[in-house]
mmCIF file of C-alpha atoms in Angstrom:
data_model
loop_
_atom_site.group_PDB
_atom_site.id
_atom_site.type_symbol
_atom_site.label_atom_id
_atom_site.label_comp_id
_atom_site.label_asym_id
_atom_site.label_seq_id
_atom_site.Cartn_x
_atom_site.Cartn_y
_atom_site.Cartn_z
ATOM 1 C CA UNK J 1 121.388 192.012 129.079
ATOM 2 C CA UNK J 2 124.824 190.689 129.050
ATOM 3 C CA UNK J 3 126.040 188.997 125.787
ATOM 4 C CA UNK J 4 125.548 185.055 127.686
ATOM 5 C CA UNK J 5 122.738 186.310 128.492
ATOM 6 C CA UNK J 6 121.214 186.707 125.411
ATOM 7 C CA UNK J 7 123.140 184.014 123.225
ATOM 8 C CA UNK J 8 121.284 181.475 126.025
ATOM 9 C CA UNK J 9 117.887 183.193 124.926
ATOM 10 C CA UNK J 10 118.719 182.647 121.982
ATOM 11 C CA UNK J 11 120.238 178.694 121.522
ATOM 12 C CA UNK J 12 117.104 177.985 124.086
ATOM 13 C CA UNK J 13 114.930 179.229 120.721
ATOM 14 C CA UNK J 14 113.669 182.400 123.073
ATOM 15 C CA UNK J 15 112.845 185.962 121.184
ATOM 16 C CA UNK J 16 114.983 188.632 121.180
ATOM 17 C CA UNK J 17 114.258 191.705 120.905
ATOM 18 C CA UNK J 18 115.451 194.342 118.560
ATOM 19 C CA UNK J 19 118.454 195.254 121.104
ATOM 20 C CA UNK J 20 119.336 191.546 121.564
ATOM 21 C CA UNK J 21 119.426 191.232 117.815
ATOM 22 C CA UNK J 22 121.813 194.174 117.436
ATOM 23 C CA UNK J 23 123.782 193.429 120.818
ATOM 24 C CA UNK J 24 124.385 189.692 118.925
ATOM 25 C CA UNK J 25 124.679 190.425 115.709
ATOM 26 C CA UNK J 26 127.460 192.716 116.394
ATOM 27 C CA UNK J 27 129.147 190.518 118.371
ATOM 28 C CA UNK J 28 129.289 187.869 116.241
ATOM 29 C CA UNK J 29 130.545 189.646 113.446
ATOM 30 C CA UNK J 30 133.079 190.854 116.051
ATOM 31 C CA UNK J 31 135.604 187.521 115.310
ATOM 32 C CA UNK J 32 135.269 184.758 113.321
ATOM 33 C CA UNK J 33 135.892 182.624 116.832
ATOM 34 C CA UNK J 34 132.807 183.932 117.738
ATOM 35 C CA UNK J 35 130.674 182.256 115.691
ATOM 36 C CA UNK J 36 132.371 179.166 115.806
ATOM 37 C CA UNK J 37 131.607 179.202 119.182
ATOM 38 C CA UNK J 38 128.043 179.858 119.314
ATOM 39 C CA UNK J 39 127.325 177.414 116.137
ATOM 40 C CA UNK J 40 129.630 175.091 118.425
ATOM 41 C CA UNK J 41 126.933 175.244 120.964
ATOM 42 C CA UNK J 42 123.895 175.173 118.669
ATOM 43 C CA UNK J 43 125.081 171.733 116.982
ATOM 44 C CA UNK J 44 125.996 170.182 120.611
ATOM 45 C CA UNK J 45 122.201 171.123 121.829
ATOM 46 C CA UNK J 46 120.866 170.075 118.208
ATOM 47 C CA UNK J 47 122.719 167.270 117.988
ATOM 48 C CA UNK J 48 121.428 166.385 122.238
ATOM 49 C CA UNK J 49 117.963 167.947 121.883
ATOM 50 C CA UNK J 50 116.318 165.149 123.712
ATOM 51 C CA UNK J 51 118.646 166.883 126.793
ATOM 52 C CA UNK J 52 118.253 170.205 126.441
ATOM 53 C CA UNK J 53 116.640 171.180 129.320
ATOM 54 C CA UNK J 54 118.471 168.984 131.722
ATOM 55 C CA UNK J 55 122.173 170.504 129.894
ATOM 56 C CA UNK J 56 120.467 174.033 130.384
ATOM 57 C CA UNK J 57 119.847 173.697 133.966
ATOM 58 C CA UNK J 58 123.965 172.995 134.045
ATOM 59 C CA UNK J 59 124.181 175.900 132.096
ATOM 60 C CA UNK J 60 122.843 178.549 134.214
ATOM 61 C CA UNK J 61 124.642 176.433 137.178
ATOM 62 C CA UNK J 62 127.962 177.144 135.354
ATOM 63 C CA UNK J 63 127.601 180.180 134.325
ATOM 64 C CA UNK J 64 126.354 182.214 137.133
ATOM 65 C CA UNK J 65 129.463 180.414 139.308
ATOM 66 C CA UNK J 66 132.068 181.364 136.573
ATOM 67 C CA UNK J 67 130.894 183.822 134.088
ATOM 68 C CA UNK J 68 133.134 186.693 136.588
ATOM 69 C CA UNK J 69 135.019 184.874 137.824
ATOM 70 C CA UNK J 70 138.654 186.247 137.259
ATOM 71 C CA UNK J 71 141.361 185.678 134.797
ATOM 72 C CA UNK J 72 143.953 184.262 136.080
ATOM 73 C CA UNK J 73 146.816 186.060 137.888
ATOM 74 C CA UNK J 74 149.816 184.445 136.778
ATOM 75 C CA UNK J 75 149.542 186.802 133.731
ATOM 76 C CA UNK J 76 149.921 190.223 134.927
ATOM 77 C CA UNK J 77 146.802 192.463 133.271
ATOM 78 C CA UNK J 78 148.826 195.096 132.374
ATOM 79 C CA UNK J 79 150.895 192.142 129.676
ATOM 80 C CA UNK J 80 148.335 190.562 128.488
ATOM 81 C CA UNK J 81 143.921 190.303 129.113
ATOM 82 C CA UNK J 82 141.511 188.500 127.221
ATOM 83 C CA UNK J 83 138.722 190.125 125.924
ATOM 84 C CA UNK J 84 135.137 190.134 126.773
ATOM 85 C CA UNK J 85 134.369 187.942 123.833
ATOM 86 C CA UNK J 86 137.002 185.211 124.678
ATOM 87 C CA UNK J 87 136.017 184.957 127.711
ATOM 88 C CA UNK J 88 132.289 184.304 127.322
ATOM 89 C CA UNK J 89 133.240 181.945 124.323
ATOM 90 C CA UNK J 90 134.982 179.826 126.013
ATOM 91 C CA UNK J 91 133.223 179.850 129.559
ATOM 92 C CA UNK J 92 129.996 178.950 127.412
ATOM 93 C CA UNK J 93 131.702 176.525 125.415
ATOM 94 C CA UNK J 94 133.406 174.790 127.944
ATOM 95 C CA UNK J 95 130.367 174.914 130.372
ATOM 96 C CA UNK J 96 128.285 173.399 126.944
ATOM 97 C CA UNK J 97 131.108 170.152 126.483
ATOM 98 C CA UNK J 98 130.967 169.614 130.237
ATOM 99 C CA UNK J 99 126.873 169.484 130.898
ATOM 100 C CA UNK J 100 126.659 167.142 127.629
ATOM 101 C CA UNK J 101 129.633 164.375 128.070
ATOM 102 C CA UNK J 102 128.542 164.363 131.793
ATOM 103 C CA UNK J 103 125.102 163.858 130.994
ATOM 104 C CA UNK J 104 125.687 161.484 128.435
ATOM 105 C CA UNK J 105 128.353 159.021 130.868
ATOM 106 C CA UNK J 106 125.553 159.186 133.052
ATOM 107 C CA UNK J 107 123.290 157.402 130.314
ATOM 108 C CA UNK J 108 125.747 154.550 130.425
ATOM 109 C CA UNK J 109 127.653 152.048 132.477
ATOM 110 C CA UNK J 110 130.767 152.997 133.412
ATOM 111 C CA UNK J 111 132.786 150.182 132.222
ATOM 112 C CA UNK J 112 131.381 150.775 128.653
ATOM 113 C CA UNK J 113 131.885 153.827 127.613
ATOM 114 C CA UNK J 114 134.357 154.733 125.284
ATOM 115 C CA UNK J 115 135.789 158.138 124.866
ATOM 116 C CA UNK J 116 137.414 159.826 121.880
ATOM 117 C CA UNK J 117 138.402 162.769 120.267
ATOM 118 C CA UNK J 118 136.192 162.905 116.895
ATOM 119 C CA UNK J 119 137.518 165.482 114.672
ATOM 120 C CA UNK J 120 134.526 167.185 112.918
ATOM 121 C CA UNK J 121 133.796 169.788 109.868
ATOM 122 C CA UNK J 122 132.164 172.261 110.816
ATOM 123 C CA UNK J 123 130.876 174.734 107.489
ATOM 124 C CA UNK J 124 128.475 177.971 108.371
ATOM 125 C CA UNK J 125 126.856 180.003 105.984
ATOM 126 C CA UNK J 126 126.095 183.364 107.351
ATOM 127 C CA UNK J 127 123.561 185.554 106.890
ATOM 128 C CA UNK J 128 123.648 187.239 103.501
ATOM 129 C CA UNK J 129 125.978 184.524 102.311
ATOM 130 C CA UNK J 130 125.533 180.997 100.526
ATOM 131 C CA UNK J 131 128.523 177.984 100.442
ATOM 132 C CA UNK J 132 128.824 174.782 98.704
ATOM 133 C CA UNK J 133 130.105 172.147 100.276
ATOM 134 C CA UNK J 134 131.678 168.327 99.262
ATOM 135 C CA UNK J 135 131.744 165.434 101.972
ATOM 136 C CA UNK J 136 134.005 163.107 102.520
ATOM 137 C CA UNK J 137 132.306 160.527 100.881
ATOM 138 C CA UNK J 138 131.474 162.784 97.579
ATOM 139 C CA UNK J 139 127.847 164.378 98.821
ATOM 140 C CA UNK J 140 128.065 167.431 97.662
ATOM 141 C CA UNK J 141 125.937 170.772 99.890
ATOM 142 C CA UNK J 142 124.732 173.552 99.221
ATOM 143 C CA UNK J 143 123.976 176.057 102.286
ATOM 144 C CA UNK J 144 122.283 178.626 102.192
ATOM 145 C CA UNK J 145 121.828 181.741 104.261
ATOM 146 C CA UNK J 146 122.066 181.831 108.252
ATOM 147 C CA UNK J 147 122.841 177.868 107.926
ATOM 148 C CA UNK J 148 125.373 175.239 109.277
ATOM 149 C CA UNK J 149 126.971 171.990 108.502
ATOM 150 C CA UNK J 150 128.647 169.528 111.437
ATOM 151 C CA UNK J 151 130.064 166.267 109.592
ATOM 152 C CA UNK J 152 132.752 164.161 110.182
ATOM 153 C CA UNK J 153 135.979 163.888 108.657
ATOM 154 C CA UNK J 154 135.518 160.106 107.767
ATOM 155 C CA UNK J 155 132.613 158.502 107.836
ATOM 156 C CA UNK J 156 133.122 155.411 109.491
ATOM 157 C CA UNK J 157 130.701 152.311 110.868
ATOM 158 C CA UNK J 158 127.371 151.263 109.482
ATOM 159 C CA UNK J 159 126.152 154.742 108.876
ATOM 160 C CA UNK J 160 126.683 158.778 107.655
ATOM 161 C CA UNK J 161 125.796 160.989 109.968
ATOM 162 C CA UNK J 162 125.827 164.335 109.315
ATOM 163 C CA UNK J 163 123.830 167.659 111.721
ATOM 164 C CA UNK J 164 122.211 170.057 110.048
ATOM 165 C CA UNK J 165 120.861 173.801 111.045
ATOM 166 C CA UNK J 166 119.081 175.962 108.723
ATOM 167 C CA UNK J 167 118.630 175.186 104.645
ATOM 168 C CA UNK J 168 120.737 172.877 102.733
ATOM 169 C CA UNK J 169 119.917 171.246 99.376
ATOM 170 C CA UNK J 170 121.942 167.417 99.423
ATOM 171 C CA UNK J 171 123.142 165.349 96.462
ATOM 172 C CA UNK J 172 123.819 162.239 98.555
ATOM 173 C CA UNK J 173 126.252 160.038 97.329
ATOM 174 C CA UNK J 174 124.952 156.847 96.938
ATOM 175 C CA UNK J 175 126.518 153.628 99.116
ATOM 176 C CA UNK J 176 123.779 151.175 99.631
ATOM 177 C CA UNK J 177 125.482 150.019 102.600
ATOM 178 C CA UNK J 178 126.085 153.070 104.133
ATOM 179 C CA UNK J 179 122.412 154.658 104.527
ATOM 180 C CA UNK J 180 123.332 159.171 104.565
ATOM 181 C CA UNK J 181 121.314 160.815 107.460
ATOM 182 C CA UNK J 182 120.866 164.241 108.880
ATOM 183 C CA UNK J 183 120.025 165.141 111.619
ATOM 184 C CA UNK J 184 118.180 168.111 112.952
ATOM 185 C CA UNK J 185 116.210 169.591 115.534
ATOM 186 C CA UNK J 186 112.694 168.501 114.843
ATOM 187 C CA UNK J 187 113.401 165.519 112.298
ATOM 188 C CA UNK J 188 115.364 162.987 110.183
ATOM 189 C CA UNK J 189 115.766 162.074 107.044
ATOM 190 C CA UNK J 190 117.815 159.091 105.915
ATOM 191 C CA UNK J 191 118.432 158.295 102.102
ATOM 192 C CA UNK J 192 121.030 155.693 100.423
ATOM 193 C CA UNK J 193 121.726 158.279 97.540
ATOM 194 C CA UNK J 194 119.556 161.022 95.872
ATOM 195 C CA UNK J 195 118.412 165.263 96.211
ATOM 196 C CA UNK J 196 116.894 167.161 98.447
ATOM 197 C CA UNK J 197 116.330 170.396 100.314
ATOM 198 C CA UNK J 198 115.916 170.551 104.063
ATOM 199 C CA UNK J 199 114.802 173.570 105.712
ATOM 200 C CA UNK J 200 114.913 173.644 109.280
ATOM 201 C CA UNK J 201 115.674 176.950 110.767
ATOM 202 C CA UNK J 202 115.175 176.453 114.555
ATOM 203 C CA UNK J 203 113.514 179.818 115.203
ATOM 204 C CA UNK J 204 110.509 178.493 112.731
ATOM 205 C CA UNK J 205 107.506 176.519 113.165
ATOM 206 C CA UNK J 206 107.882 174.221 110.158
ATOM 207 C CA UNK J 207 110.805 171.730 108.992
ATOM 208 C CA UNK J 208 109.828 171.420 105.047
ATOM 209 C CA UNK J 209 111.664 167.769 103.496
ATOM 210 C CA UNK J 210 111.583 168.368 99.504
ATOM 211 C CA UNK J 211 112.549 165.500 97.429
ATOM 212 C CA UNK J 212 114.062 166.241 93.803
ATOM 213 C CA UNK J 213 114.756 163.290 92.857
ATOM 214 C CA UNK J 214 114.804 159.323 94.686
ATOM 215 C CA UNK J 215 113.327 158.090 97.182
ATOM 216 C CA UNK J 216 113.278 159.962 100.534
ATOM 217 C CA UNK J 217 112.650 158.736 104.832
ATOM 218 C CA UNK J 218 111.357 161.159 106.747
ATOM 219 C CA UNK J 219 111.222 160.247 110.214
ATOM 220 C CA UNK J 220 109.604 162.581 113.184
ATOM 221 C CA UNK J 221 112.089 162.758 116.215
ATOM 222 C CA UNK J 222 109.478 162.827 118.890
ATOM 223 C CA UNK J 223 107.822 159.537 117.766
ATOM 224 C CA UNK J 224 110.084 157.721 115.915
ATOM 225 C CA UNK J 225 107.432 155.882 114.633
ATOM 226 C CA UNK J 226 105.383 158.464 112.322
ATOM 227 C CA UNK J 227 107.740 158.400 109.066
ATOM 228 C CA UNK J 228 107.305 159.341 105.093
ATOM 229 C CA UNK J 229 108.691 158.098 102.724
ATOM 230 C CA UNK J 230 108.749 160.872 99.784
ATOM 231 C CA UNK J 231 109.559 160.841 95.894
ATOM 232 C CA UNK J 232 110.648 163.489 93.488
ATOM 233 C CA UNK J 233 108.095 165.932 93.575
ATOM 234 C CA UNK J 234 106.685 165.798 97.301
ATOM 235 C CA UNK J 235 107.882 166.976 100.080
ATOM 236 C CA UNK J 236 107.062 166.465 104.152
ATOM 237 C CA UNK J 237 105.616 168.638 106.448
ATOM 238 C CA UNK J 238 106.534 169.276 109.857
ATOM 239 C CA UNK J 239 104.579 171.145 111.757
ATOM 240 C CA UNK J 240 103.344 171.588 115.544
ATOM 241 C CA UNK J 241 104.446 167.704 115.960
ATOM 242 C CA UNK J 242 102.468 166.367 112.961
ATOM 243 C CA UNK J 243 104.209 164.708 110.198
ATOM 244 C CA UNK J 244 102.258 165.492 105.905
ATOM 245 C CA UNK J 245 103.047 164.921 102.696
ATOM 246 C CA UNK J 246 102.381 167.864 99.964
ATOM 247 C CA UNK J 247 103.546 168.422 96.565
ATOM 248 C CA UNK J 248 106.027 172.250 96.287
ATOM 249 C CA UNK J 249 105.937 174.530 93.532
ATOM 250 C CA UNK J 250 109.884 174.128 92.496
ATOM 251 C CA UNK J 251 110.957 177.854 92.268
ATOM 252 C CA UNK J 252 109.989 178.660 95.477
ATOM 253 C CA UNK J 253 111.667 176.299 97.150
ATOM 254 C CA UNK J 254 114.518 175.028 95.582
ATOM 255 C CA UNK J 255 115.179 179.078 93.685
ATOM 256 C CA UNK J 256 117.504 179.729 96.199
ATOM 257 C CA UNK J 257 119.953 177.160 94.997
ATOM 258 C CA UNK J 258 120.229 180.373 91.990
ATOM 259 C CA UNK J 259 120.196 183.013 93.551
ATOM 260 C CA UNK J 260 116.332 183.442 92.689
ATOM 261 C CA UNK J 261 113.790 184.933 95.801
ATOM 262 C CA UNK J 262 110.161 183.814 95.429
ATOM 263 C CA UNK J 263 106.974 185.659 97.851
ATOM 264 C CA UNK J 264 104.094 183.161 96.771
ATOM 265 C CA UNK J 265 101.001 184.419 99.177
ATOM 266 C CA UNK J 266 103.324 185.201 102.249
ATOM 267 C CA UNK J 267 102.886 187.345 104.820
ATOM 268 C CA UNK J 268 105.107 190.618 105.961
ATOM 269 C CA UNK J 269 106.178 189.056 108.809
ATOM 270 C CA UNK J 270 107.441 186.050 106.963
ATOM 271 C CA UNK J 271 108.958 187.540 103.898
ATOM 272 C CA UNK J 272 110.994 190.071 106.409
ATOM 273 C CA UNK J 273 112.399 187.137 108.174
ATOM 274 C CA UNK J 274 113.438 185.708 104.854
ATOM 275 C CA UNK J 275 114.942 188.912 104.081
ATOM 276 C CA UNK J 276 116.774 189.336 107.587
ATOM 277 C CA UNK J 277 118.295 185.850 106.491
ATOM 278 C CA UNK J 278 118.794 186.651 102.787
ATOM 279 C CA UNK J 279 120.549 190.017 102.687
ATOM 280 C CA UNK J 280 121.734 189.781 106.443
ATOM 281 C CA UNK J 281 119.820 192.645 107.930
ATOM 282 C CA UNK J 282 117.943 193.650 110.366
ATOM 283 C CA UNK J 283 115.118 195.223 110.913
ATOM 284 C CA UNK J 284 113.461 197.810 113.233
ATOM 285 C CA UNK J 285 109.736 198.173 113.027
ATOM 286 C CA UNK J 286 108.080 201.608 113.407
ATOM 287 C CA UNK J 287 104.388 201.175 112.069
ATOM 288 C CA UNK J 288 102.455 198.085 112.663
ATOM 289 C CA UNK J 289 100.946 196.309 109.823
ATOM 290 C CA UNK J 290 98.043 194.090 108.390
ATOM 291 C CA UNK J 291 99.540 190.575 108.780
ATOM 292 C CA UNK J 292 96.900 188.270 106.518
ATOM 293 C CA UNK J 293 97.833 190.718 103.236
ATOM 294 C CA UNK J 294 99.800 188.206 101.268
ATOM 295 C CA UNK J 295 102.138 189.025 98.787
ATOM 296 C CA UNK J 296 103.367 187.148 96.254
ATOM 297 C CA UNK J 297 106.703 188.145 94.010
ATOM 298 C CA UNK J 298 109.723 186.940 92.234
ATOM 299 C CA UNK J 299 113.539 188.272 92.346
ATOM 300 C CA UNK J 300 116.447 186.677 90.501
ATOM 301 C CA UNK J 301 119.877 188.811 91.466
ATOM 302 C CA UNK J 302 118.128 191.482 93.348
ATOM 303 C CA UNK J 303 119.160 193.430 95.370
ATOM 304 C CA UNK J 304 116.767 194.641 98.971
ATOM 305 C CA UNK J 305 116.126 197.750 97.430
ATOM 306 C CA UNK J 306 114.722 196.622 94.403
ATOM 307 C CA UNK J 307 112.671 194.226 97.143
ATOM 308 C CA UNK J 308 112.044 197.209 99.264
ATOM 309 C CA UNK J 309 110.282 199.184 96.451
ATOM 310 C CA UNK J 310 108.032 196.604 95.727
ATOM 311 C CA UNK J 311 106.974 196.297 99.405
ATOM 312 C CA UNK J 312 106.690 199.810 100.486
ATOM 313 C CA UNK J 313 104.514 199.692 97.443
ATOM 314 C CA UNK J 314 102.324 197.210 98.388
ATOM 315 C CA UNK J 315 102.111 198.015 102.513
ATOM 316 C CA UNK J 316 102.264 202.187 101.952
ATOM 317 C CA UNK J 317 105.724 202.177 104.003
ATOM 318 C CA UNK J 318 108.921 204.310 104.213
ATOM 319 C CA UNK J 319 111.677 202.772 104.984
ATOM 320 C CA UNK J 320 115.489 203.423 105.647
ATOM 321 C CA UNK J 321 119.212 201.651 105.676
ATOM 322 C CA UNK J 322 121.838 202.338 108.129
ATOM 323 C CA UNK J 323 124.428 199.615 108.707
ATOM 324 C CA UNK J 324 122.460 196.983 107.994
ATOM 325 C CA UNK J 325 119.551 197.919 110.024
ATOM 326 C CA UNK J 326 116.203 198.837 108.094
ATOM 327 C CA UNK J 327 113.955 200.898 109.838
ATOM 328 C CA UNK J 328 109.943 200.352 108.698
ATOM 329 C CA UNK J 329 107.878 204.154 108.967
#
């Protein structure tokens, strides 16, 4: 399968095979421009989630027409060759951009449409990384592994809006005249000035918003009338179209900021998914397991080997590590 097909499959939240995951990872690690193109496409889809199906159809139509198109013959091939990754990234990114512009144009009267070149800040925390960001208004954000934040260079207008894919802790600078809004794939979070954690990975079924200080409003994007007001110690949980409120365990939810990895009655599938993001590794399963068996553990600044040692003892497996691929057998 070509890399562009794998990218679209991943962006459409379809499950990848182990081979496809490996191919995608190698492509992302090959060049930072690959990662930038991928994350821009992911964020554009996230910001325009209501139009995803239309965009997908347009993308496939354009990809089939364009992907095999030759590079301009104005420059002889012997003197300059555009690498395959560049053609893939360029075609996909341009196609997504044109599709979104076309859809937005169709949704507005022609005489009222104003097109401006927005300037954006894009921060990407790759698997195995955690990064800190300060936004133009003074808001501080810490991104967990495998996360992306998109924000404007300046917050003009009546609101401060950002888009998140993944997990982040926000310490929002207070501005009662400009609400701070976080767009994710399932819920929107709105505050005036407070601190809280948002966990919203597109590939995971559940979205969690956990409040540390102040008040937070969480809105179901599918039904904007469903709204939860949260106070410190409370957590909004969105799953299968349902929005509910609960309390949360501080170390389990917030510990990642201090490199504290906590498992509390988690099954092996969820644990390995978390380890993939945390350490930037892939798992190749050569043995089946009872996924109903739960595991609890706490690790501070731990290596992947020390975590696997405990898991191997409980679940009775052996493992090998080679080139960031962990084979469990």
